[in-house]
GROMACS .gro file of C-alpha atoms in nm:
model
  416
    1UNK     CA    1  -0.111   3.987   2.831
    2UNK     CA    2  -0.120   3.607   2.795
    3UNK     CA    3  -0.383   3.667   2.442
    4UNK     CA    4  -0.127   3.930   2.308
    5UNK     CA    5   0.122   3.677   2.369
    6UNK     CA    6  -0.099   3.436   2.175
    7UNK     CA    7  -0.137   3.625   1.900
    8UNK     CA    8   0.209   3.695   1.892
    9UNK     CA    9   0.309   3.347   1.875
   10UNK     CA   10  -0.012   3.302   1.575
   11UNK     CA   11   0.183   3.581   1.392
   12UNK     CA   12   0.552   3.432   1.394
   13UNK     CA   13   0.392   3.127   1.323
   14UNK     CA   14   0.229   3.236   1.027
   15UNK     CA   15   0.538   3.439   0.903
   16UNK     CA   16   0.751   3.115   0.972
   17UNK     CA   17   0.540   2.946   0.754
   18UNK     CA   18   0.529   3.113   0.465
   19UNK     CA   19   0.923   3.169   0.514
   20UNK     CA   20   0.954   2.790   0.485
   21UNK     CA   21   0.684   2.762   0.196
   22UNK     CA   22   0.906   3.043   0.038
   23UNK     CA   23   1.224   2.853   0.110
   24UNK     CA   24   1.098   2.486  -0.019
   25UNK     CA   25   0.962   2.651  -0.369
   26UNK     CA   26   1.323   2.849  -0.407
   27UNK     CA   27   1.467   2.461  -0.309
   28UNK     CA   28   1.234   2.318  -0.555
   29UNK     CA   29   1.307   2.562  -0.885
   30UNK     CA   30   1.698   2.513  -0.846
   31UNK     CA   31   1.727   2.152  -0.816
   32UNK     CA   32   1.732   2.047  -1.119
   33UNK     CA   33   1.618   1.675  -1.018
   34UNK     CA   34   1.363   1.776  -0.822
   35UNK     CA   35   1.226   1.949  -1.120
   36UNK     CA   36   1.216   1.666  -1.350
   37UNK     CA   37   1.023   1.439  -1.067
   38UNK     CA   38   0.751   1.742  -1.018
   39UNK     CA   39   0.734   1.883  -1.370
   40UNK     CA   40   0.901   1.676  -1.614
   41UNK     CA   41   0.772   1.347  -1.585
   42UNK     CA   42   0.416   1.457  -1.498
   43UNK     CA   43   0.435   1.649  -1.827
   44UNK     CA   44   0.553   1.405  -2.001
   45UNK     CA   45   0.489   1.056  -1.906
   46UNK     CA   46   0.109   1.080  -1.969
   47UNK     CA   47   0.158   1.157  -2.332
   48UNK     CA   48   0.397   0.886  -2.356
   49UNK     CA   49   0.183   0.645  -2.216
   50UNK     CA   50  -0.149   0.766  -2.390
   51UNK     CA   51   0.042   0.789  -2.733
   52UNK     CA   52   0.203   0.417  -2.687
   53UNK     CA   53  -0.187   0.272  -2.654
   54UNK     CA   54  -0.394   0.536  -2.836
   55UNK     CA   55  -0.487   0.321  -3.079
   56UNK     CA   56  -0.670   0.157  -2.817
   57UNK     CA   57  -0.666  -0.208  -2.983
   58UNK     CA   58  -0.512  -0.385  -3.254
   59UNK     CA   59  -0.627  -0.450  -3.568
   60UNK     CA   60  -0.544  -0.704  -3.809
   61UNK     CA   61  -0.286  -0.922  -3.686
   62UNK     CA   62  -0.105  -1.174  -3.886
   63UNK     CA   63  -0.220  -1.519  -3.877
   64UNK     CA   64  -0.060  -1.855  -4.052
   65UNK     CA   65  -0.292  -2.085  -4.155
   66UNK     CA   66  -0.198  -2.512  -4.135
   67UNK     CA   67  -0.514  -2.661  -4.330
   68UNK     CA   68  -0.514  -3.069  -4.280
   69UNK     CA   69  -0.848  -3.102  -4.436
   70UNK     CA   70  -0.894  -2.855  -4.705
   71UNK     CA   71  -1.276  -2.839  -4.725
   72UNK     CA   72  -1.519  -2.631  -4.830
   73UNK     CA   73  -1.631  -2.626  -4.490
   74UNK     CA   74  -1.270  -2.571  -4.318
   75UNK     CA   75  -1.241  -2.260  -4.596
   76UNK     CA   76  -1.548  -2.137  -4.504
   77UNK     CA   77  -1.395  -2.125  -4.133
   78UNK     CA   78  -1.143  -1.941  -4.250
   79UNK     CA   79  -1.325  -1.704  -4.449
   80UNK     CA   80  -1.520  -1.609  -4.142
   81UNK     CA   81  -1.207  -1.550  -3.946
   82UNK     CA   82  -1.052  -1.346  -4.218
   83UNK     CA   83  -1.335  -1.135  -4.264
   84UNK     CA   84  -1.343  -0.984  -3.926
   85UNK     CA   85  -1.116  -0.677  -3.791
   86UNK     CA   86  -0.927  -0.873  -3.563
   87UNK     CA   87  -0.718  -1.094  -3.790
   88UNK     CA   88  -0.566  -1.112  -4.122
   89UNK     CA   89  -0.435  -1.469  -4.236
   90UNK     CA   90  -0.141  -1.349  -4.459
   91UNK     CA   91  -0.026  -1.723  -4.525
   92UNK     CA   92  -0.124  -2.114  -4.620
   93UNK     CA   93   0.114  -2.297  -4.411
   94UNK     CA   94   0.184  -2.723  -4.533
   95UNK     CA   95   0.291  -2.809  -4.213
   96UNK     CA   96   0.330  -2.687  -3.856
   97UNK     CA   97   0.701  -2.627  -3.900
   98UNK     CA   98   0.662  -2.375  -4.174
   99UNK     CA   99   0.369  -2.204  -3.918
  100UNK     CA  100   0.659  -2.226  -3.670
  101UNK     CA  101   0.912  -2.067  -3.817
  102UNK     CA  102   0.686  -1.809  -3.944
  103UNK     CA  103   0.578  -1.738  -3.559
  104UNK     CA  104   0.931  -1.758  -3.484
  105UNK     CA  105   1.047  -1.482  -3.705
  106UNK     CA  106   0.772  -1.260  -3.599
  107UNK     CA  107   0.598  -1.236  -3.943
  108UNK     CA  108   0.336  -1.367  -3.785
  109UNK     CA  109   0.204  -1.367  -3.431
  110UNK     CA  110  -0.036  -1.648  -3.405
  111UNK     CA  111  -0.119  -1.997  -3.576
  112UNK     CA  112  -0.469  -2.125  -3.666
  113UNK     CA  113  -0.451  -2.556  -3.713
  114UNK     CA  114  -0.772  -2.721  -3.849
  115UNK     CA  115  -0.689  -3.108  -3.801
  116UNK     CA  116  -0.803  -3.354  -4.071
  117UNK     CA  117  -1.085  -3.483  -3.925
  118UNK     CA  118  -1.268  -3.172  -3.915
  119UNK     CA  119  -1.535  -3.161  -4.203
  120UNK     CA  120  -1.548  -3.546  -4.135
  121UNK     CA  121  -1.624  -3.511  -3.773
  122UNK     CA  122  -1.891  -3.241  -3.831
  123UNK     CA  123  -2.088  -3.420  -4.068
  124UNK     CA  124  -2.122  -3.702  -3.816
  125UNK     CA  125  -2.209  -3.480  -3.575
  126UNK     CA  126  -1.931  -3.582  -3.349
  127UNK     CA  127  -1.769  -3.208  -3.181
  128UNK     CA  128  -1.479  -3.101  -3.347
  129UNK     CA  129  -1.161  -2.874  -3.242
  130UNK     CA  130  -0.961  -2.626  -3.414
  131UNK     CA  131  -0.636  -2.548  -3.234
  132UNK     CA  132  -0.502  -2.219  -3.192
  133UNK     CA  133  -0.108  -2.104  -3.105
  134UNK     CA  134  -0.036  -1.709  -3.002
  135UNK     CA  135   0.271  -1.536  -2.972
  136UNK     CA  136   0.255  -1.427  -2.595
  137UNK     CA  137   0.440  -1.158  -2.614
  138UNK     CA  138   0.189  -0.917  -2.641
  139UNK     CA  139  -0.152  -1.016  -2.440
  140UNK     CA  140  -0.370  -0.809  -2.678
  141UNK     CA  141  -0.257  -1.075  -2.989
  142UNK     CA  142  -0.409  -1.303  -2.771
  143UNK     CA  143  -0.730  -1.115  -2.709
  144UNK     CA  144  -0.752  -1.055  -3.123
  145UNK     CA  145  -0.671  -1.455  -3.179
  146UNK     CA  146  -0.927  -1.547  -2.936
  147UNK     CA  147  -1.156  -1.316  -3.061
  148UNK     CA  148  -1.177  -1.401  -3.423
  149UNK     CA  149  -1.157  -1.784  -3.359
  150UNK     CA  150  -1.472  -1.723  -3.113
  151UNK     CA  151  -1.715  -1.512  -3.363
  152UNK     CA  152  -1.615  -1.778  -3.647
  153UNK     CA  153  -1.710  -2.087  -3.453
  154UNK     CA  154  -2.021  -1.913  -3.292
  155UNK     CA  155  -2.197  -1.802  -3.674
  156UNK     CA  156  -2.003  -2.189  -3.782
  157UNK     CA  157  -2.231  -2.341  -3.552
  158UNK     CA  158  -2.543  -2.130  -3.614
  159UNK     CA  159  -2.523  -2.219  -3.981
  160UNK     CA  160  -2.512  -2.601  -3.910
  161UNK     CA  161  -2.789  -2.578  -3.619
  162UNK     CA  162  -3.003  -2.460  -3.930
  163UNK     CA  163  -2.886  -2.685  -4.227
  164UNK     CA  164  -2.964  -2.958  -3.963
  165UNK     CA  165  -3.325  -2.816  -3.834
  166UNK     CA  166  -3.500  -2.860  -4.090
  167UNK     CA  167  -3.689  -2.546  -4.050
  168UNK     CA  168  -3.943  -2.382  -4.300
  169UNK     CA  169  -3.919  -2.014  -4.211
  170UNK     CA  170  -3.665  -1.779  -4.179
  171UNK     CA  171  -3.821  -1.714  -3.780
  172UNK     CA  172  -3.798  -2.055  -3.688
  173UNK     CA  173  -3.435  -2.052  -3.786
  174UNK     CA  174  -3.357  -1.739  -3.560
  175UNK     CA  175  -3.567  -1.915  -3.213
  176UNK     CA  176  -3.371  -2.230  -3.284
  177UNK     CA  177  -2.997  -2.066  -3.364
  178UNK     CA  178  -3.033  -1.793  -3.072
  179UNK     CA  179  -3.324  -1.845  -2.812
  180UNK     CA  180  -3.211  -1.576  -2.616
  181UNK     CA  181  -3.159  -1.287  -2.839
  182UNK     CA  182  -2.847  -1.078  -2.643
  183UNK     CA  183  -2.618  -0.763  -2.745
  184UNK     CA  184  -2.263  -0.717  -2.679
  185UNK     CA  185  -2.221  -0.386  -2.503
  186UNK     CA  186  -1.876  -0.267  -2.369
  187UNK     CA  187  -1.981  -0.044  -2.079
  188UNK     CA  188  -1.810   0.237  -1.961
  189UNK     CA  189  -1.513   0.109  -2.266
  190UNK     CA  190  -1.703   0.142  -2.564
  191UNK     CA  191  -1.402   0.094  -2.785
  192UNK     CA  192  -1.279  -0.218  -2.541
  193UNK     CA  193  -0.949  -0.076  -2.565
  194UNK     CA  194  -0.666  -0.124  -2.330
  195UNK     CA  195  -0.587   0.279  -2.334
  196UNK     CA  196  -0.931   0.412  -2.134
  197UNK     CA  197  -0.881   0.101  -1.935
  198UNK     CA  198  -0.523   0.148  -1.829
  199UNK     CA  199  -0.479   0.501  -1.878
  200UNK     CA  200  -0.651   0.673  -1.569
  201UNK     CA  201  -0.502   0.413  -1.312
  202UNK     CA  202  -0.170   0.506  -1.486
  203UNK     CA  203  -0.244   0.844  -1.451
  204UNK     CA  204  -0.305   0.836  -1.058
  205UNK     CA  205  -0.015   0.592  -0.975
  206UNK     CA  206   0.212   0.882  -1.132
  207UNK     CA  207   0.132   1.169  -0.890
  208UNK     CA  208   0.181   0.932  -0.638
  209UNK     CA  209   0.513   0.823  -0.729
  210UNK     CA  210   0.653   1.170  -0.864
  211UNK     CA  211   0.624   1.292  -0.529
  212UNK     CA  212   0.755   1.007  -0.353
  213UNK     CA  213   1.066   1.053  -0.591
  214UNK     CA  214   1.061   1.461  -0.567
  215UNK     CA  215   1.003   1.502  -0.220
  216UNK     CA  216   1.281   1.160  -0.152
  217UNK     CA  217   1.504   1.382  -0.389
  218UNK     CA  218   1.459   1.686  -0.199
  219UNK     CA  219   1.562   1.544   0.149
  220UNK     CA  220   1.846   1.349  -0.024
  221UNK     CA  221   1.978   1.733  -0.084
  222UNK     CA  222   1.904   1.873   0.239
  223UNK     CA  223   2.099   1.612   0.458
  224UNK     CA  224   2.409   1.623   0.196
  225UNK     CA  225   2.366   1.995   0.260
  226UNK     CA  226   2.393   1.997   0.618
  227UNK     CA  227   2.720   1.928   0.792
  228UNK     CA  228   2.544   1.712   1.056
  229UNK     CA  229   2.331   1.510   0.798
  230UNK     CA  230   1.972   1.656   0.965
  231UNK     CA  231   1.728   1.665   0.780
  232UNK     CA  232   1.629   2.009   0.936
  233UNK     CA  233   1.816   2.312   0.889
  234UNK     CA  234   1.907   2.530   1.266
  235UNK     CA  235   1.691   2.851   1.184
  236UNK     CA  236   1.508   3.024   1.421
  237UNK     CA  237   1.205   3.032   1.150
  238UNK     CA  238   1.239   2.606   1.177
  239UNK     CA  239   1.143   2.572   1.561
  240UNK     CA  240   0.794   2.441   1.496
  241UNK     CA  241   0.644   2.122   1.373
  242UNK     CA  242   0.348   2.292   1.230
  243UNK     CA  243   0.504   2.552   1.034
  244UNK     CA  244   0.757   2.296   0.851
  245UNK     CA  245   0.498   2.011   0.792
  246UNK     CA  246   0.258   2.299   0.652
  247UNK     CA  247   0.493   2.511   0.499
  248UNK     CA  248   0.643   2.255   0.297
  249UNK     CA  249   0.292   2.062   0.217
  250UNK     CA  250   0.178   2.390   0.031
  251UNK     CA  251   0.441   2.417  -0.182
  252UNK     CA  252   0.368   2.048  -0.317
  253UNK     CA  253  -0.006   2.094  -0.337
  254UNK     CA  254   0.022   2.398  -0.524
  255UNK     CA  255   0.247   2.245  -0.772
  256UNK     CA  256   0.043   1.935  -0.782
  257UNK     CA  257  -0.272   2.108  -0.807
  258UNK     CA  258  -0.134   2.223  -1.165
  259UNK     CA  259   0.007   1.916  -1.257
  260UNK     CA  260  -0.334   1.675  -1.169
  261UNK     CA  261  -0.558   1.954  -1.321
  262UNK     CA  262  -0.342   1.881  -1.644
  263UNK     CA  263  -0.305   1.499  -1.612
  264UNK     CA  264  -0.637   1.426  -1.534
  265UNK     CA  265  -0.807   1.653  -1.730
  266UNK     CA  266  -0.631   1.798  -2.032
  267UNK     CA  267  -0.440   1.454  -2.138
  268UNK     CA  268  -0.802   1.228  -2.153
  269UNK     CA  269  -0.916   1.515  -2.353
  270UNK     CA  270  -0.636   1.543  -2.601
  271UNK     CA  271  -0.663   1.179  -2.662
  272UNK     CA  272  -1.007   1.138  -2.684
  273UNK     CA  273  -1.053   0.903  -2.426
  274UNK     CA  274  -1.323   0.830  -2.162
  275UNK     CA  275  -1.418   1.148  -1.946
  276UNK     CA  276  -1.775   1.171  -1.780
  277UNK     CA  277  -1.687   1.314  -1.407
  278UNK     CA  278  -1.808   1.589  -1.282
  279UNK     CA  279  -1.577   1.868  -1.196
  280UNK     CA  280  -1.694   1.969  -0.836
  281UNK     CA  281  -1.687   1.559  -0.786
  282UNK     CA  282  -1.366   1.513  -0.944
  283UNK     CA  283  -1.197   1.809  -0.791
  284UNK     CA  284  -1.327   1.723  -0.407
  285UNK     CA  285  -1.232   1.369  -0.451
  286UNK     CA  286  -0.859   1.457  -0.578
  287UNK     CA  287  -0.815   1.688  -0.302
  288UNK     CA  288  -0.756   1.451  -0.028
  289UNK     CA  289  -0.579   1.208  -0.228
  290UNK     CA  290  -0.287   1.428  -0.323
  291UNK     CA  291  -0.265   1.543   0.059
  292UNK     CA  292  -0.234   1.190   0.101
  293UNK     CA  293  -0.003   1.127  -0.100
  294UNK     CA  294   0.216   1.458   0.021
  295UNK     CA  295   0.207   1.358   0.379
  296UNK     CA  296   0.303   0.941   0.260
  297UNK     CA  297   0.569   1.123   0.087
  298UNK     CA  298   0.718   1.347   0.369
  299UNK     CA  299   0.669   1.025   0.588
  300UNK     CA  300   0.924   0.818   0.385
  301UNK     CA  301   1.164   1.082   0.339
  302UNK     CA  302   1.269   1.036   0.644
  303UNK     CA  303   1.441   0.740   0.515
  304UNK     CA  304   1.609   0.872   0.232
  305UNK     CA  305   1.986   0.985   0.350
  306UNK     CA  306   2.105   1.051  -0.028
  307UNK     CA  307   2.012   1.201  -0.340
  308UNK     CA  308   1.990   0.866  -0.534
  309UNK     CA  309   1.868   0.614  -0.271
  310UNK     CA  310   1.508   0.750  -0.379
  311UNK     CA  311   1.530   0.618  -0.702
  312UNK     CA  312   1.650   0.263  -0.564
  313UNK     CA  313   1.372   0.263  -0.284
  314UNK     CA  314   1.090   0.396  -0.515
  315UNK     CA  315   1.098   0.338  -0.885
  316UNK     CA  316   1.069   0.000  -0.889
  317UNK     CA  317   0.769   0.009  -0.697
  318UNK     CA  318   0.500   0.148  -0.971
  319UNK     CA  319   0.431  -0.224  -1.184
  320UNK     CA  320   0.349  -0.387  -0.842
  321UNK     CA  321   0.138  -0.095  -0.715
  322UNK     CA  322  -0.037  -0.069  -1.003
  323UNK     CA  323  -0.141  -0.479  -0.981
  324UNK     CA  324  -0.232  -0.491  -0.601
  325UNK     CA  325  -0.471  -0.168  -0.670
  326UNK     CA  326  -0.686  -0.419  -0.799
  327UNK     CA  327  -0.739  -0.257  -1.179
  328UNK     CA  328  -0.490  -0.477  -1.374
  329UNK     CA  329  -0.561  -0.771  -1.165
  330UNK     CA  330  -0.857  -0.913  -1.031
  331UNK     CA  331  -0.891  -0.780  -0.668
  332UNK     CA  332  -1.007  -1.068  -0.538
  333UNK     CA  333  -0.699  -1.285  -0.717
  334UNK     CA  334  -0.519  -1.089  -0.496
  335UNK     CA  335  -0.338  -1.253  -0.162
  336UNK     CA  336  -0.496  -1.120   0.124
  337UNK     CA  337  -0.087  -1.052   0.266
  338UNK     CA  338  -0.050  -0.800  -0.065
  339UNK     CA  339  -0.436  -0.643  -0.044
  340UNK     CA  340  -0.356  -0.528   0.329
  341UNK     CA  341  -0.018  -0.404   0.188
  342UNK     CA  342  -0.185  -0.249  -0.043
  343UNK     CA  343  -0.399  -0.044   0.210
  344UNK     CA  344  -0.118   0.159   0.294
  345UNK     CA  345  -0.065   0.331  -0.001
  346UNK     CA  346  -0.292   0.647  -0.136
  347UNK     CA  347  -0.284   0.522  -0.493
  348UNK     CA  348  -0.473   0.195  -0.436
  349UNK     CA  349  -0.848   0.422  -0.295
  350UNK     CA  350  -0.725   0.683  -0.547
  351UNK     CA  351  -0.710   0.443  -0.847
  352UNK     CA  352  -1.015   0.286  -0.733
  353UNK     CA  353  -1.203   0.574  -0.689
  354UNK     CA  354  -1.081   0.763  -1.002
  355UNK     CA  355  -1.194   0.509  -1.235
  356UNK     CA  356  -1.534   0.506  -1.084
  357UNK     CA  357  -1.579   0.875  -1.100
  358UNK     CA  358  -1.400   0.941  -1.440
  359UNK     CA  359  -1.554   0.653  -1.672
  360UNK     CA  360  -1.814   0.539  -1.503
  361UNK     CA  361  -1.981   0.906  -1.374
  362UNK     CA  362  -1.998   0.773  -1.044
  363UNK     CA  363  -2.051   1.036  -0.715
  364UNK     CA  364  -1.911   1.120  -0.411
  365UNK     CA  365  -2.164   0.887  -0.254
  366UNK     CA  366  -2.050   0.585  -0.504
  367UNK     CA  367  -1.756   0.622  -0.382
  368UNK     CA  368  -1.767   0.712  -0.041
  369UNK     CA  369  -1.576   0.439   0.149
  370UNK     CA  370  -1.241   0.549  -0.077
  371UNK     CA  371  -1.310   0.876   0.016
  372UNK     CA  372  -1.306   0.813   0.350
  373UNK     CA  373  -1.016   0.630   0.363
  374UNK     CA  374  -0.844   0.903   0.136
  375UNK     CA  375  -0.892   1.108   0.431
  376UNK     CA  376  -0.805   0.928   0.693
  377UNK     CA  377  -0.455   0.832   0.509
  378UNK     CA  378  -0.437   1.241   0.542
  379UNK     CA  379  -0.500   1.201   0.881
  380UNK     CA  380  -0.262   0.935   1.010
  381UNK     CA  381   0.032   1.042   0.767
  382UNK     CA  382  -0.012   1.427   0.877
  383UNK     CA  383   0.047   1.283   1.180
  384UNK     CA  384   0.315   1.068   1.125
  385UNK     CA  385   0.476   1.336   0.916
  386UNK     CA  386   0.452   1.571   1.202
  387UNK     CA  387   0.638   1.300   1.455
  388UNK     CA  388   0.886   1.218   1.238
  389UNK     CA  389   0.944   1.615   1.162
  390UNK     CA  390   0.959   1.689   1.519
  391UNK     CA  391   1.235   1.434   1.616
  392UNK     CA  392   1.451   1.591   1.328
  393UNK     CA  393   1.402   1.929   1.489
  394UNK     CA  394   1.522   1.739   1.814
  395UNK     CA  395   1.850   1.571   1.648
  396UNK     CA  396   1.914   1.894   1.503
  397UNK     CA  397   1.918   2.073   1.798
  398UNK     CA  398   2.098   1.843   2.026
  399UNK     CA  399   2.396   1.834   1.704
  400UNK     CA  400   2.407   2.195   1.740
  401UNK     CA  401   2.455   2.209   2.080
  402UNK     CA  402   2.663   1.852   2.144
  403UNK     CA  403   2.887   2.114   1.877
  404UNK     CA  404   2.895   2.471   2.093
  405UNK     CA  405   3.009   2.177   2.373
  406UNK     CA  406   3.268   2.072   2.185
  407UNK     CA  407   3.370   2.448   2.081
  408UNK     CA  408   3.344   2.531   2.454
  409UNK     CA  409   3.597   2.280   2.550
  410UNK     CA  410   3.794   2.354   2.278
  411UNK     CA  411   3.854   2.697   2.400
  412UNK     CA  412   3.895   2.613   2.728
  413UNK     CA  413   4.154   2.370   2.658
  414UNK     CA  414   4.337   2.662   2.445
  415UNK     CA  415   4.344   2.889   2.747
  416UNK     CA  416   4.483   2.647   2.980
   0.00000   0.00000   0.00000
């Protein structure tokens, strides 16, 4: 009696469950926000982003040019800036007001200054400076700036380390220029461009935050919904923790399933950028970082009482995220206050871990301590989830009956 009972309670369970999986993908196709958050922008954002930066790095920026000392040995600097990818000097300022105004009107975005002194001070063999101004606008007109200045003084100063050596063969000139004979490799980046840098942290940050917003959305609708504001409905198929936390979390993970298969691994491909993981790696690693991220995102719906206070709660919150995961900044520039913070959300192991599997090839072993963590963040939000589900189910009980109460006494008032 008491295992048929058991399996009788399995059963309902089971039915309840897929009634509420059901109910959540019926909720999910008719709200038209909801939508947008779970297909929409993970459609689209990644080709937005990936188009912006596809070309990886810029090329030929515009540089002015103020020549004080008008050399053959200050054109010769400029010649070897010139002649590299980075920069293109498109004009011969007279003075540094002309460069200015130039900069100013964004015709060009950086200024090279050679002082007067600077042949002079090289053939004494006193060190010498050439000044450089950038627009700041735009960090990668830096990077090109910096770069071309760099290369130029570097084969500058190999060419007067030989003039000066006095050398007889063309050996002796290569020991005494470069001792250490080195080669500039961009691992895992071979282009060095910001896109396969930027691009799969970008990538991860959105599932998290999409759901966030869609599942926020979604129980904006159902306490607007519900004439006591509860968050769960009074159904006889909604008695159980279990079945609403797991009927509900399928319905995400099948969409999202879909929708990281596509981010992760049709978008790198259709723009050509950096993609050595291994499926069954990839695949078992994204697993418990999207069940992360569902149960983080059921957790803080709790907090969301209207349709739009998602947006004000959650959008804003991406740029940060993305700088204390430690990819665009330096993890350890980062306050130790904002890297603990930081521990609380999936996307800063997910990021971490990505990036290591996807453009480095690195395994599940590599990156096993994210993986961990991954799953216990499934762990302690499935459980938070689940407490914060269950007192709903409470509230929404004790509204429906503090209302038969008040219906009661209602009627008995009548009859008196």
């Amino acid at each position: 009696m008491r295992a048929y009972k058991l399996k009788d309670i399995i059963s309902q369970g089971t039915k309840d469950l897929f009634y509420i999986w059901w109910q959540e993908l019926k909720a999910v196709v008719k709200d038209q926000g909801v939508l947008i958050f779970f297909i929409l922008v993970p459609l689209g954002y990644p080709l937005l982003y990936t188009f912006i930066y596809t070309n990886e790095t810029v090329r030929e920026v515009p540089a002015a040019v103020v020549d004080n000392n008008r050399s053959s040995l200050s054109r010769e600097y400029l010649r070897l800036v010139d002649a590299g990818a980075d920069l293109e000097i498109v004009s011969h300022c007279s003075d540094m007001e002309e460069a200015k105004t130039l900069l100013k009107n964004g015709k060009v975005y950086g200024i090279i200054y050679i002082p007067e002194s600077f042949s002079r001070d090289i053939t004494k063999g006193v060190q010498t400076h050439v000044t450089i101004y950038c627009d700041m606008s735009g960090m990668l007109y830096y990077k090109a700036m910096l770069t071309a200045n760099t290369n130029a003084s570097l084969m500058m100063n190999k060419q007067i380390k030989i003039e000066r050596s006095g050398n007889t063969t063309i050996r002796q000139d290569e020991v005494s220029t470069s001792p250490i004979a080195y080669e500039d490799i961009s691992i895992f980046n071979p282009q060095n461009g910001f896109a396969s840098f930027l691009i799969p942290a970008v990538l991860i940050l959105i599932i998290q935050q999409t759901l966030l917003l869609g599942v926020g959305l979604s129980a904006g609708t159902a306490r607007e919904n519900n004439r006591f504001r509860d968050l769960i409905p009074m159904s006889r198929h909604y008695h159980g923790t279990l079945r609403i936390v797991l009927g509900k979390s399928l319905t995400y993970l099948m969409i999202y399933a879909v929708m990281a298969t596509y981010m992760l691994c049709l978008v790198p491909k259709m723009f050509s950028l950096v993609q050595i993981a291994q499926a069954g790696t990839l695949a078992a690693f994204m697993f418990p970082y999207i069940l992360a991220c569902i149960f983080f995102a059921m957790t803080c719906s709790i907090f969301i009482h209207h349709r739009e206070a998602c947006m004000m709660i959650y959008v804003f919150t991406s740029v940060p995220l993305l700088f204390i995961s430690g990819i665009s900044w330096p993890g350890t520039a980062i306050p130790k206050f904002w890297e603990v913070i930081s521990w609380l959300f999936p996307s800063t192991f997910g990021i971490n871990g990505f990036v290591r599997i996807n453009n480095m090839g690195a395994t599940l072993t590599d990156v096993l301590t994210e993986y961990r963590i991954l799953w216990i963040q499934t762990g302690v939000y499935f459980l938070t989830t689940c407490i914060v589900y269950r007192r709903q189910i409470t509230l929404s009980r004790r509204h429906v009956y503090e209302r038969l109460k008040e219906i009661k006494k209602r009627r008995k008032t009548n009859i008196v």
